[in-house]
Amino acid sequence: MEFIKLNKAYAEHVALIELNRPKELNALNLQLMGELRDALQELDKTDEVRVIIVTGNERAFAAGADIKQMADNNAIDMLMIDQFSTWDQIRKTKKPVIAAVSGFALGGGCELAMTCDMIIASETAKFGQPEIKIGVTPGAGGTQRLTKAIGKARAMEMVLTGKFISAEEALSFGLINKVVPVEMYLQEALKLALEIASMSPVAVQLAKESVNRSFETHLDEGLHFERKNFYLTFASEDQTEGMNAFVEKRKANYKGK
Ligand code: HXC
């Protein structure tokens, strides 16, 4: 792995992926995205890992797709490179992924953060879709996820002007979960990760799937899907453990079975 650092045992049941092209503000070239996809797929298959944190560094989560890498491409080059199949695979990660964002989260960087399930940001974080300033549009979900998260008026303004929003604005718009001082953003993401990692991994995976379904379907079909996943949790030992622990007034010890 050249452009990411992977720590499978960052904390108990928590893995950390750091984007690692600091000089280029973690610009997302094709290799980095491939490595990220490979790491997430590996972590999805690693039983000890229950929650994944993706982060950058203090200055940048990621300043977007690598402009230098794609500047000379034509439309057919872009079609053949088919970078979004990698993004689709990333999106299919089953375990919860938390983005710990400081500094720039722009273009593909903002889209990557939004592809994650939750976002913890430092006070210095800046979110934006500045593609319009370089003559293109968002391409990795920016127009869709941003609009769903913050509404049409705000998304339209960000996408059409390319202006950045601060972490506080992102919080008040409902784009992110929490803003903390810069020295604490990774710690705060870990705190959230550990809390989720203490739950039944079976229930967590099914719950993530059910929440995500709400973006893809109408209410009736979404409720049906949710109900099936709810029933499925009753096939797990964790359901018995969780309910018995409640009745016996003790802490549940989940095994992911
Ligand atoms: C390639 C990038 C880059 C990017 C920064 N760099 N962003 N290289 N692609 N997206 C490089 C710079 O060229 C520079 O390299 C180094 O990182 C430091 O950046 P500076 O510009 O010197 O830093 P600063 O003045 O602090 O400005 C920071 C910045 C600016 C505001 C974030 O770099 C910027 O505007 N970057 C581009 C943001 C953007 O347009 N993103 C959307 C990309 S399109 P050198 O070698 O000169 O030191 C996109 C489409 C997504 O994301 C859809 C498909 C996935």
PDB file of C-alpha atoms and ligand atoms in Angstrom:
ATOM      1  CA  MET A   1       0.000   0.000   0.000  1.00  0.00           C
ATOM      2  CA  GLU A   2       1.694   3.203  -1.154  1.00  0.00           C
ATOM      3  CA  PHE A   3      -0.969   5.825  -0.605  1.00  0.00           C
ATOM      4  CA  ILE A   4      -2.850   4.573   2.424  1.00  0.00           C
ATOM      5  CA  LYS A   5      -1.803   3.307   5.837  1.00  0.00           C
ATOM      6  CA  LEU A   6      -3.829   0.467   7.287  1.00  0.00           C
ATOM      7  CA  ASN A   7      -3.939  -0.393  10.975  1.00  0.00           C
ATOM      8  CA  LYS A   8      -6.197  -3.393  11.468  1.00  0.00           C
ATOM      9  CA  ALA A   9      -5.916  -3.240  15.251  1.00  0.00           C
ATOM     10  CA  TYR A  10      -6.076   0.497  15.949  1.00  0.00           C
ATOM     11  CA  ALA A  11      -8.242  -0.278  18.986  1.00  0.00           C
ATOM     12  CA  GLU A  12     -10.305  -3.247  20.075  1.00  0.00           C
ATOM     13  CA  HIS A  13     -12.491  -4.174  17.082  1.00  0.00           C
ATOM     14  CA  VAL A  14     -11.617  -0.875  15.349  1.00  0.00           C
ATOM     15  CA  ALA A  15      -9.426  -0.478  12.248  1.00  0.00           C
ATOM     16  CA  LEU A  16      -7.931   2.759  10.958  1.00  0.00           C
ATOM     17  CA  ILE A  17      -7.234   3.707   7.361  1.00  0.00           C
ATOM     18  CA  GLU A  18      -5.186   6.865   6.794  1.00  0.00           C
ATOM     19  CA  LEU A  19      -5.085   8.453   3.358  1.00  0.00           C
ATOM     20  CA  ASN A  20      -1.408   9.141   2.823  1.00  0.00           C
ATOM     21  CA  ARG A  21      -0.500  11.535   0.005  1.00  0.00           C
ATOM     22  CA  PRO A  22       0.147  14.516   2.265  1.00  0.00           C
ATOM     23  CA  LYS A  23       2.075  16.645  -0.258  1.00  0.00           C
ATOM     24  CA  GLU A  24      -0.841  16.477  -2.689  1.00  0.00           C
ATOM     25  CA  LEU A  25      -3.411  17.084   0.092  1.00  0.00           C
ATOM     26  CA  ASN A  26      -4.459  13.442  -0.279  1.00  0.00           C
ATOM     27  CA  ALA A  27      -5.694  14.001  -3.831  1.00  0.00           C
ATOM     28  CA  LEU A  28      -7.499  10.796  -4.717  1.00  0.00           C
ATOM     29  CA  ASN A  29      -5.623   9.234  -7.608  1.00  0.00           C
ATOM     30  CA  LEU A  30      -6.732   5.902  -9.060  1.00  0.00           C
ATOM     31  CA  GLN A  31      -4.119   3.927  -7.143  1.00  0.00           C
ATOM     32  CA  LEU A  32      -5.137   5.427  -3.806  1.00  0.00           C
ATOM     33  CA  MET A  33      -8.793   4.620  -4.463  1.00  0.00           C
ATOM     34  CA  GLY A  34      -7.887   1.051  -5.453  1.00  0.00           C
ATOM     35  CA  GLU A  35      -5.867   0.620  -2.283  1.00  0.00           C
ATOM     36  CA  LEU A  36      -8.714   2.038  -0.220  1.00  0.00           C
ATOM     37  CA  ARG A  37     -11.153  -0.373  -1.857  1.00  0.00           C
ATOM     38  CA  ASP A  38      -8.813  -3.338  -1.223  1.00  0.00           C
ATOM     39  CA  ALA A  39      -8.347  -2.347   2.430  1.00  0.00           C
ATOM     40  CA  LEU A  40     -12.076  -1.979   3.041  1.00  0.00           C
ATOM     41  CA  GLN A  41     -12.811  -5.317   1.400  1.00  0.00           C
ATOM     42  CA  GLU A  42     -10.137  -6.982   3.525  1.00  0.00           C
ATOM     43  CA  LEU A  43     -11.488  -5.388   6.707  1.00  0.00           C
ATOM     44  CA  ASP A  44     -15.012  -6.472   5.812  1.00  0.00           C
ATOM     45  CA  LYS A  45     -13.709 -10.062   5.859  1.00  0.00           C
ATOM     46  CA  THR A  46     -11.713  -9.686   9.097  1.00  0.00           C
ATOM     47  CA  ASP A  47     -13.809 -10.963  12.000  1.00  0.00           C
ATOM     48  CA  GLU A  48     -11.980  -9.014  14.720  1.00  0.00           C
ATOM     49  CA  VAL A  49     -12.779  -5.721  12.984  1.00  0.00           C
ATOM     50  CA  ARG A  50     -16.236  -4.321  13.632  1.00  0.00           C
ATOM     51  CA  VAL A  51     -15.895  -0.619  12.773  1.00  0.00           C
ATOM     52  CA  ILE A  52     -13.595   1.217  10.361  1.00  0.00           C
ATOM     53  CA  ILE A  53     -12.338   4.796  10.610  1.00  0.00           C
ATOM     54  CA  VAL A  54     -11.091   6.548   7.468  1.00  0.00           C
ATOM     55  CA  THR A  55      -9.053   9.689   7.993  1.00  0.00           C
ATOM     56  CA  GLY A  56      -6.538  11.986   6.329  1.00  0.00           C
ATOM     57  CA  ASN A  57      -4.285  14.377   8.203  1.00  0.00           C
ATOM     58  CA  GLU A  58      -4.823  17.691   9.957  1.00  0.00           C
ATOM     59  CA  ARG A  59      -4.486  19.761   6.777  1.00  0.00           C
ATOM     60  CA  ALA A  60      -6.552  17.622   4.453  1.00  0.00           C
ATOM     61  CA  PHE A  61      -8.957  14.723   4.506  1.00  0.00           C
ATOM     62  CA  ALA A  62      -8.747  14.848   0.706  1.00  0.00           C
ATOM     63  CA  ALA A  63      -8.721  17.797  -1.709  1.00  0.00           C
ATOM     64  CA  GLY A  64     -10.590  15.872  -4.388  1.00  0.00           C
ATOM     65  CA  ALA A  65      -9.864  13.570  -7.254  1.00  0.00           C
ATOM     66  CA  ASP A  66      -6.348  13.999  -8.653  1.00  0.00           C
ATOM     67  CA  ILE A  67      -6.804  16.823 -11.151  1.00  0.00           C
ATOM     68  CA  LYS A  68      -3.341  16.322 -12.654  1.00  0.00           C
ATOM     69  CA  GLN A  69      -4.073  12.650 -13.341  1.00  0.00           C
ATOM     70  CA  MET A  70      -7.298  13.341 -15.230  1.00  0.00           C
ATOM     71  CA  ALA A  71      -6.603  16.743 -16.834  1.00  0.00           C
ATOM     72  CA  ASP A  72      -5.651  15.343 -20.260  1.00  0.00           C
ATOM     73  CA  ASN A  73      -8.324  12.660 -20.463  1.00  0.00           C
ATOM     74  CA  ASN A  74     -11.205  12.784 -22.912  1.00  0.00           C
ATOM     75  CA  ALA A  75     -14.671  11.420 -22.200  1.00  0.00           C
ATOM     76  CA  ILE A  76     -13.902   7.997 -23.642  1.00  0.00           C
ATOM     77  CA  ASP A  77     -10.720   7.728 -21.542  1.00  0.00           C
ATOM     78  CA  MET A  78     -12.838   8.476 -18.475  1.00  0.00           C
ATOM     79  CA  LEU A  79     -15.440   5.918 -19.537  1.00  0.00           C
ATOM     80  CA  MET A  80     -12.820   3.218 -20.070  1.00  0.00           C
ATOM     81  CA  ILE A  81     -10.952   3.970 -16.849  1.00  0.00           C
ATOM     82  CA  ASP A  82     -14.291   3.412 -15.113  1.00  0.00           C
ATOM     83  CA  GLN A  83     -13.109   4.727 -11.751  1.00  0.00           C
ATOM     84  CA  PHE A  84     -16.600   4.624 -10.323  1.00  0.00           C
ATOM     85  CA  SER A  85     -16.689   0.829 -10.198  1.00  0.00           C
ATOM     86  CA  THR A  86     -14.106   1.238  -7.413  1.00  0.00           C
ATOM     87  CA  TRP A  87     -16.339   3.787  -5.703  1.00  0.00           C
ATOM     88  CA  ASP A  88     -19.292   1.379  -6.023  1.00  0.00           C
ATOM     89  CA  GLN A  89     -17.271  -1.333  -4.303  1.00  0.00           C
ATOM     90  CA  ILE A  90     -16.300   1.080  -1.527  1.00  0.00           C
ATOM     91  CA  ARG A  91     -19.949   1.992  -1.061  1.00  0.00           C
ATOM     92  CA  LYS A  92     -20.782  -1.681  -0.554  1.00  0.00           C
ATOM     93  CA  THR A  93     -18.636  -2.006   2.597  1.00  0.00           C
ATOM     94  CA  LYS A  94     -20.810  -3.863   5.092  1.00  0.00           C
ATOM     95  CA  LYS A  95     -19.211  -2.672   8.310  1.00  0.00           C
ATOM     96  CA  PRO A  96     -19.786   0.872   9.536  1.00  0.00           C
ATOM     97  CA  VAL A  97     -17.258   3.383   8.246  1.00  0.00           C
ATOM     98  CA  ILE A  98     -16.649   6.651  10.083  1.00  0.00           C
ATOM     99  CA  ALA A  99     -14.870   9.518   8.329  1.00  0.00           C
ATOM    100  CA  ALA A 100     -12.652  11.536  10.672  1.00  0.00           C
ATOM    101  CA  VAL A 101     -12.213  14.782   8.751  1.00  0.00           C
ATOM    102  CA  SER A 102      -9.838  17.677   9.326  1.00  0.00           C
ATOM    103  CA  GLY A 103      -8.942  20.396   6.829  1.00  0.00           C
ATOM    104  CA  PHE A 104     -10.050  20.088   3.213  1.00  0.00           C
ATOM    105  CA  ALA A 105     -12.791  17.657   2.204  1.00  0.00           C
ATOM    106  CA  LEU A 106     -13.366  18.862  -1.334  1.00  0.00           C
ATOM    107  CA  GLY A 107     -14.816  17.385  -4.511  1.00  0.00           C
ATOM    108  CA  GLY A 108     -14.120  13.663  -4.398  1.00  0.00           C
ATOM    109  CA  GLY A 109     -12.878  14.206  -0.820  1.00  0.00           C
ATOM    110  CA  CYS A 110     -16.266  15.498   0.261  1.00  0.00           C
ATOM    111  CA  GLU A 111     -17.887  12.699  -1.735  1.00  0.00           C
ATOM    112  CA  LEU A 112     -15.705  10.119  -0.030  1.00  0.00           C
ATOM    113  CA  ALA A 113     -16.630  11.485   3.402  1.00  0.00           C
ATOM    114  CA  MET A 114     -20.307  11.320   2.397  1.00  0.00           C
ATOM    115  CA  THR A 115     -19.857   7.737   1.164  1.00  0.00           C
ATOM    116  CA  CYS A 116     -18.875   6.879   4.743  1.00  0.00           C
ATOM    117  CA  ASP A 117     -21.692   6.307   7.230  1.00  0.00           C
ATOM    118  CA  MET A 118     -20.902   9.098   9.681  1.00  0.00           C
ATOM    119  CA  ILE A 119     -18.587  12.094   9.746  1.00  0.00           C
ATOM    120  CA  ILE A 120     -16.706  13.483  12.736  1.00  0.00           C
ATOM    121  CA  ALA A 121     -14.959  16.750  11.896  1.00  0.00           C
ATOM    122  CA  SER A 122     -12.364  19.034  13.407  1.00  0.00           C
ATOM    123  CA  GLU A 123     -13.165  22.736  13.725  1.00  0.00           C
ATOM    124  CA  THR A 124     -10.827  23.365  10.773  1.00  0.00           C
ATOM    125  CA  ALA A 125     -12.687  21.099   8.369  1.00  0.00           C
ATOM    126  CA  LYS A 126     -13.933  22.618   5.124  1.00  0.00           C
ATOM    127  CA  PHE A 127     -16.428  20.831   2.918  1.00  0.00           C
ATOM    128  CA  GLY A 128     -17.068  21.734  -0.691  1.00  0.00           C
ATOM    129  CA  GLN A 129     -17.831  20.600  -4.212  1.00  0.00           C
ATOM    130  CA  PRO A 130     -15.586  22.996  -6.180  1.00  0.00           C
ATOM    131  CA  GLU A 131     -15.670  21.005  -9.439  1.00  0.00           C
ATOM    132  CA  ILE A 132     -17.629  23.800 -11.119  1.00  0.00           C
ATOM    133  CA  LYS A 133     -14.553  26.034 -10.818  1.00  0.00           C
ATOM    134  CA  ILE A 134     -12.525  23.654 -12.976  1.00  0.00           C
ATOM    135  CA  GLY A 135     -15.228  23.223 -15.593  1.00  0.00           C
ATOM    136  CA  VAL A 136     -16.744  19.926 -14.493  1.00  0.00           C
ATOM    137  CA  THR A 137     -19.459  18.655 -12.172  1.00  0.00           C
ATOM    138  CA  PRO A 138     -19.296  16.362  -9.149  1.00  0.00           C
ATOM    139  CA  GLY A 139     -19.132  12.755 -10.326  1.00  0.00           C
ATOM    140  CA  ALA A 140     -18.884  10.509  -7.284  1.00  0.00           C
ATOM    141  CA  GLY A 141     -22.243  11.172  -5.699  1.00  0.00           C
ATOM    142  CA  GLY A 142     -21.862  14.847  -4.752  1.00  0.00           C
ATOM    143  CA  THR A 143     -25.022  16.071  -6.401  1.00  0.00           C
ATOM    144  CA  GLN A 144     -27.032  13.201  -4.924  1.00  0.00           C
ATOM    145  CA  ARG A 145     -25.716  12.633  -1.400  1.00  0.00           C
ATOM    146  CA  LEU A 146     -25.161  16.313  -0.637  1.00  0.00           C
ATOM    147  CA  THR A 147     -28.684  17.173  -1.754  1.00  0.00           C
ATOM    148  CA  LYS A 148     -30.193  14.379   0.314  1.00  0.00           C
ATOM    149  CA  ALA A 149     -28.151  15.426   3.347  1.00  0.00           C
ATOM    150  CA  ILE A 150     -28.542  19.213   3.307  1.00  0.00           C
ATOM    151  CA  GLY A 151     -31.444  19.923   0.960  1.00  0.00           C
ATOM    152  CA  LYS A 152     -31.763  21.385  -2.522  1.00  0.00           C
ATOM    153  CA  ALA A 153     -31.163  25.088  -1.851  1.00  0.00           C
ATOM    154  CA  ARG A 154     -27.903  24.638   0.022  1.00  0.00           C
ATOM    155  CA  ALA A 155     -26.628  21.835  -2.198  1.00  0.00           C
ATOM    156  CA  MET A 156     -27.417  23.834  -5.323  1.00  0.00           C
ATOM    157  CA  GLU A 157     -25.503  26.840  -3.981  1.00  0.00           C
ATOM    158  CA  MET A 158     -22.477  24.747  -3.056  1.00  0.00           C
ATOM    159  CA  VAL A 159     -22.426  22.848  -6.347  1.00  0.00           C
ATOM    160  CA  LEU A 160     -23.021  25.903  -8.568  1.00  0.00           C
ATOM    161  CA  THR A 161     -20.611  28.279  -6.808  1.00  0.00           C
ATOM    162  CA  GLY A 162     -18.053  25.798  -5.503  1.00  0.00           C
ATOM    163  CA  LYS A 163     -17.985  27.619  -2.183  1.00  0.00           C
ATOM    164  CA  PHE A 164     -16.750  25.797   0.892  1.00  0.00           C
ATOM    165  CA  ILE A 165     -18.690  25.441   4.111  1.00  0.00           C
ATOM    166  CA  SER A 166     -17.165  25.293   7.572  1.00  0.00           C
ATOM    167  CA  ALA A 167     -17.475  22.364   9.955  1.00  0.00           C
ATOM    168  CA  GLU A 168     -19.982  24.342  12.048  1.00  0.00           C
ATOM    169  CA  GLU A 169     -22.133  25.019   8.970  1.00  0.00           C
ATOM    170  CA  ALA A 170     -21.856  21.379   7.923  1.00  0.00           C
ATOM    171  CA  LEU A 171     -23.056  20.380  11.383  1.00  0.00           C
ATOM    172  CA  SER A 172     -25.980  22.774  11.366  1.00  0.00           C
ATOM    173  CA  PHE A 173     -26.948  21.594   7.846  1.00  0.00           C
ATOM    174  CA  GLY A 174     -27.006  17.954   8.998  1.00  0.00           C
ATOM    175  CA  LEU A 175     -24.087  16.849   6.829  1.00  0.00           C
ATOM    176  CA  ILE A 176     -21.922  15.667   9.709  1.00  0.00           C
ATOM    177  CA  ASN A 177     -22.306  14.204  13.178  1.00  0.00           C
ATOM    178  CA  LYS A 178     -20.031  16.283  15.387  1.00  0.00           C
ATOM    179  CA  VAL A 179     -17.414  19.037  15.414  1.00  0.00           C
ATOM    180  CA  VAL A 180     -14.568  18.983  17.929  1.00  0.00           C
ATOM    181  CA  PRO A 181     -11.265  20.844  18.388  1.00  0.00           C
ATOM    182  CA  VAL A 182      -8.624  19.757  15.920  1.00  0.00           C
ATOM    183  CA  GLU A 183      -6.586  17.811  18.464  1.00  0.00           C
ATOM    184  CA  MET A 184      -9.614  15.645  19.238  1.00  0.00           C
ATOM    185  CA  TYR A 185     -11.242  14.659  15.963  1.00  0.00           C
ATOM    186  CA  LEU A 186      -9.614  11.251  15.698  1.00  0.00           C
ATOM    187  CA  GLN A 187     -10.224  10.520  19.372  1.00  0.00           C
ATOM    188  CA  GLU A 188     -13.866  11.489  18.961  1.00  0.00           C
ATOM    189  CA  ALA A 189     -14.220   9.227  15.922  1.00  0.00           C
ATOM    190  CA  LEU A 190     -12.669   6.423  17.958  1.00  0.00           C
ATOM    191  CA  LYS A 191     -15.096   7.032  20.795  1.00  0.00           C
ATOM    192  CA  LEU A 192     -18.009   6.659  18.388  1.00  0.00           C
ATOM    193  CA  ALA A 193     -16.393   3.601  16.784  1.00  0.00           C
ATOM    194  CA  LEU A 194     -15.897   1.888  20.149  1.00  0.00           C
ATOM    195  CA  GLU A 195     -19.483   2.535  21.121  1.00  0.00           C
ATOM    196  CA  ILE A 196     -20.737   0.923  17.900  1.00  0.00           C
ATOM    197  CA  ALA A 197     -18.174  -1.896  18.225  1.00  0.00           C
ATOM    198  CA  SER A 198     -19.699  -2.846  21.580  1.00  0.00           C
ATOM    199  CA  MET A 199     -23.023  -3.679  19.880  1.00  0.00           C
ATOM    200  CA  SER A 200     -23.916  -6.896  18.073  1.00  0.00           C
ATOM    201  CA  PRO A 201     -21.984  -6.819  14.780  1.00  0.00           C
ATOM    202  CA  VAL A 202     -24.826  -8.774  13.177  1.00  0.00           C
ATOM    203  CA  ALA A 203     -27.404  -6.193  14.215  1.00  0.00           C
ATOM    204  CA  VAL A 204     -25.063  -3.323  13.270  1.00  0.00           C
ATOM    205  CA  GLN A 205     -24.575  -4.672   9.757  1.00  0.00           C
ATOM    206  CA  LEU A 206     -28.281  -5.242   9.224  1.00  0.00           C
ATOM    207  CA  ALA A 207     -29.168  -1.835  10.679  1.00  0.00           C
ATOM    208  CA  LYS A 208     -26.678  -0.082   8.374  1.00  0.00           C
ATOM    209  CA  GLU A 209     -28.164  -1.917   5.419  1.00  0.00           C
ATOM    210  CA  SER A 210     -31.706  -0.942   6.435  1.00  0.00           C
ATOM    211  CA  VAL A 211     -30.851   2.763   6.929  1.00  0.00           C
ATOM    212  CA  ASN A 212     -29.100   2.876   3.563  1.00  0.00           C
ATOM    213  CA  ARG A 213     -32.100   1.272   1.930  1.00  0.00           C
ATOM    214  CA  SER A 214     -34.163   4.351   2.781  1.00  0.00           C
ATOM    215  CA  PHE A 215     -32.141   6.271   0.162  1.00  0.00           C
ATOM    216  CA  GLU A 216     -32.942   3.809  -2.550  1.00  0.00           C
ATOM    217  CA  THR A 217     -36.596   3.001  -2.222  1.00  0.00           C
ATOM    218  CA  HIS A 218     -40.068   4.193  -1.282  1.00  0.00           C
ATOM    219  CA  LEU A 219     -41.470   3.839   2.233  1.00  0.00           C
ATOM    220  CA  ASP A 220     -43.489   0.679   1.774  1.00  0.00           C
ATOM    221  CA  GLU A 221     -40.599  -1.298   0.296  1.00  0.00           C
ATOM    222  CA  GLY A 222     -38.187   0.242   2.849  1.00  0.00           C
ATOM    223  CA  LEU A 223     -40.366  -0.823   5.766  1.00  0.00           C
ATOM    224  CA  HIS A 224     -40.643  -4.307   4.288  1.00  0.00           C
ATOM    225  CA  PHE A 225     -36.846  -4.504   3.989  1.00  0.00           C
ATOM    226  CA  GLU A 226     -36.377  -3.223   7.536  1.00  0.00           C
ATOM    227  CA  ARG A 227     -38.847  -5.807   8.874  1.00  0.00           C
ATOM    228  CA  LYS A 228     -36.986  -8.694   7.162  1.00  0.00           C
ATOM    229  CA  ASN A 229     -33.687  -7.546   8.656  1.00  0.00           C
ATOM    230  CA  PHE A 230     -35.341  -7.167  12.057  1.00  0.00           C
ATOM    231  CA  TYR A 231     -36.608 -10.778  11.858  1.00  0.00           C
ATOM    232  CA  LEU A 232     -33.140 -11.881  10.720  1.00  0.00           C
ATOM    233  CA  THR A 233     -31.532 -10.527  13.902  1.00  0.00           C
ATOM    234  CA  PHE A 234     -33.586 -13.199  15.742  1.00  0.00           C
ATOM    235  CA  ALA A 235     -31.467 -15.829  13.991  1.00  0.00           C
ATOM    236  CA  SER A 236     -28.374 -14.534  15.815  1.00  0.00           C
ATOM    237  CA  GLU A 237     -26.918 -15.635  19.153  1.00  0.00           C
ATOM    238  CA  ASP A 238     -26.317 -11.922  19.758  1.00  0.00           C
ATOM    239  CA  GLN A 239     -30.079 -11.315  19.909  1.00  0.00           C
ATOM    240  CA  THR A 240     -30.440 -13.923  22.663  1.00  0.00           C
ATOM    241  CA  GLU A 241     -27.386 -12.542  24.461  1.00  0.00           C
ATOM    242  CA  GLY A 242     -28.576  -8.928  24.165  1.00  0.00           C
ATOM    243  CA  MET A 243     -32.074  -9.612  25.444  1.00  0.00           C
ATOM    244  CA  ASN A 244     -30.918 -11.972  28.216  1.00  0.00           C
ATOM    245  CA  ALA A 245     -28.324  -9.416  29.334  1.00  0.00           C
ATOM    246  CA  PHE A 246     -31.072  -6.805  29.597  1.00  0.00           C
ATOM    247  CA  VAL A 247     -33.287  -9.108  31.651  1.00  0.00           C
ATOM    248  CA  GLU A 248     -30.356 -10.173  33.868  1.00  0.00           C
ATOM    249  CA  LYS A 249     -29.235  -6.540  34.280  1.00  0.00           C
ATOM    250  CA  ARG A 250     -25.706  -7.160  32.974  1.00  0.00           C
ATOM    251  CA  LYS A 251     -23.603  -5.928  30.065  1.00  0.00           C
ATOM    252  CA  ALA A 252     -24.042  -7.904  26.870  1.00  0.00           C
ATOM    253  CA  ASN A 253     -21.034  -9.655  25.374  1.00  0.00           C
ATOM    254  CA  TYR A 254     -21.585  -9.822  21.630  1.00  0.00           C
ATOM    255  CA  LYS A 255     -19.804 -12.371  19.447  1.00  0.00           C
ATOM    256  CA  GLY A 256     -21.029 -11.456  15.970  1.00  0.00           C
ATOM    257  CA  LYS A 257     -22.864 -14.782  15.638  1.00  0.00           C
TER     258      LYS A 257
HETATM  259  C1  HXC B   1      -4.159  17.181  -7.650  1.00  0.00           C
HETATM  260  C2  HXC B   1      -3.860  18.645  -5.920  1.00  0.00           C
HETATM  261  C3  HXC B   1      -5.253  18.668  -5.679  1.00  0.00           C
HETATM  262  C4  HXC B   1      -6.089  17.873  -6.502  1.00  0.00           C
HETATM  263  C5  HXC B   1      -4.292  19.973  -4.248  1.00  0.00           C
HETATM  264  N1  HXC B   1      -3.315  19.448  -5.017  1.00  0.00           N
HETATM  265  N2  HXC B   1      -5.485  19.523  -4.638  1.00  0.00           N
HETATM  266  N3  HXC B   1      -3.328  17.887  -6.891  1.00  0.00           N
HETATM  267  N4  HXC B   1      -5.491  17.155  -7.479  1.00  0.00           N
HETATM  268  N5  HXC B   1      -7.408  17.800  -6.341  1.00  0.00           N
HETATM  269  C6  HXC B   1      -1.869  19.717  -4.920  1.00  0.00           C
HETATM  270  C7  HXC B   1      -1.503  21.096  -5.445  1.00  0.00           C
HETATM  271  O1  HXC B   1      -1.387  21.062  -6.840  1.00  0.00           O
HETATM  272  C8  HXC B   1      -0.192  21.323  -4.754  1.00  0.00           C
HETATM  273  O2  HXC B   1       0.825  20.598  -5.427  1.00  0.00           O
HETATM  274  C9  HXC B   1      -0.398  20.671  -3.390  1.00  0.00           C
HETATM  275  O3  HXC B   1      -1.469  19.747  -3.555  1.00  0.00           O
HETATM  276  C10 HXC B   1      -0.782  21.683  -2.327  1.00  0.00           C
HETATM  277  O4  HXC B   1      -1.902  22.424  -2.787  1.00  0.00           O
HETATM  278  P1  HXC B   1      -1.952  24.034  -2.852  1.00  0.00           P
HETATM  279  O5  HXC B   1      -2.943  24.400  -3.888  1.00  0.00           O
HETATM  280  O6  HXC B   1      -0.568  24.582  -3.002  1.00  0.00           O
HETATM  281  O7  HXC B   1      -2.476  24.375  -1.383  1.00  0.00           O
HETATM  282  P2  HXC B   1      -3.359  25.618  -0.939  1.00  0.00           P
HETATM  283  O8  HXC B   1      -2.890  26.881  -1.586  1.00  0.00           O
HETATM  284  O9  HXC B   1      -3.420  25.549   0.562  1.00  0.00           O
HETATM  285  O10 HXC B   1      -4.824  25.311  -1.516  1.00  0.00           O
HETATM  286  C11 HXC B   1      -5.539  24.208  -1.061  1.00  0.00           C
HETATM  287  C12 HXC B   1      -6.765  23.950  -1.971  1.00  0.00           C
HETATM  288  C13 HXC B   1      -6.308  23.856  -3.444  1.00  0.00           C
HETATM  289  C14 HXC B   1      -7.787  25.077  -1.807  1.00  0.00           C
HETATM  290  C15 HXC B   1      -7.406  22.645  -1.490  1.00  0.00           C
HETATM  291  O11 HXC B   1      -5.221  22.915  -3.531  1.00  0.00           O
HETATM  292  C16 HXC B   1      -7.387  23.397  -4.375  1.00  0.00           C
HETATM  293  O12 HXC B   1      -8.242  24.175  -4.764  1.00  0.00           O
HETATM  294  N6  HXC B   1      -7.308  22.119  -4.790  1.00  0.00           N
HETATM  295  C17 HXC B   1      -8.250  21.570  -5.768  1.00  0.00           C
HETATM  296  C18 HXC B   1      -9.612  21.331  -5.152  1.00  0.00           C
HETATM  297  C19 HXC B   1     -10.587  20.786  -6.179  1.00  0.00           C
HETATM  298  O13 HXC B   1     -10.872  21.431  -7.180  1.00  0.00           O
HETATM  299  N7  HXC B   1     -11.076  19.605  -5.949  1.00  0.00           N
HETATM  300  C20 HXC B   1     -12.028  18.908  -6.858  1.00  0.00           C
HETATM  301  C21 HXC B   1     -11.262  18.062  -7.841  1.00  0.00           C
HETATM  302  S1  HXC B   1     -12.327  17.336  -9.036  1.00  0.00           S
HETATM  303  P3  HXC B   1       2.206  21.279  -5.862  1.00  0.00           P
HETATM  304  O14 HXC B   1       2.911  20.195  -6.630  1.00  0.00           O
HETATM  305  O15 HXC B   1       1.869  22.481  -6.664  1.00  0.00           O
HETATM  306  O16 HXC B   1       2.845  21.619  -4.549  1.00  0.00           O
HETATM  307  C22 HXC B   1     -13.058  16.069  -8.223  1.00  0.00           C
HETATM  308  C23 HXC B   1     -14.041  15.245  -9.009  1.00  0.00           C
HETATM  309  C24 HXC B   1     -14.537  14.093  -8.203  1.00  0.00           C
HETATM  310  O17 HXC B   1     -12.818  15.823  -7.097  1.00  0.00           O
HETATM  311  C25 HXC B   1     -15.279  13.100  -9.014  1.00  0.00           C
HETATM  312  C26 HXC B   1     -14.517  11.888  -9.354  1.00  0.00           C
HETATM  313  C27 HXC B   1     -14.005  11.058  -8.200  1.00  0.00           C
END
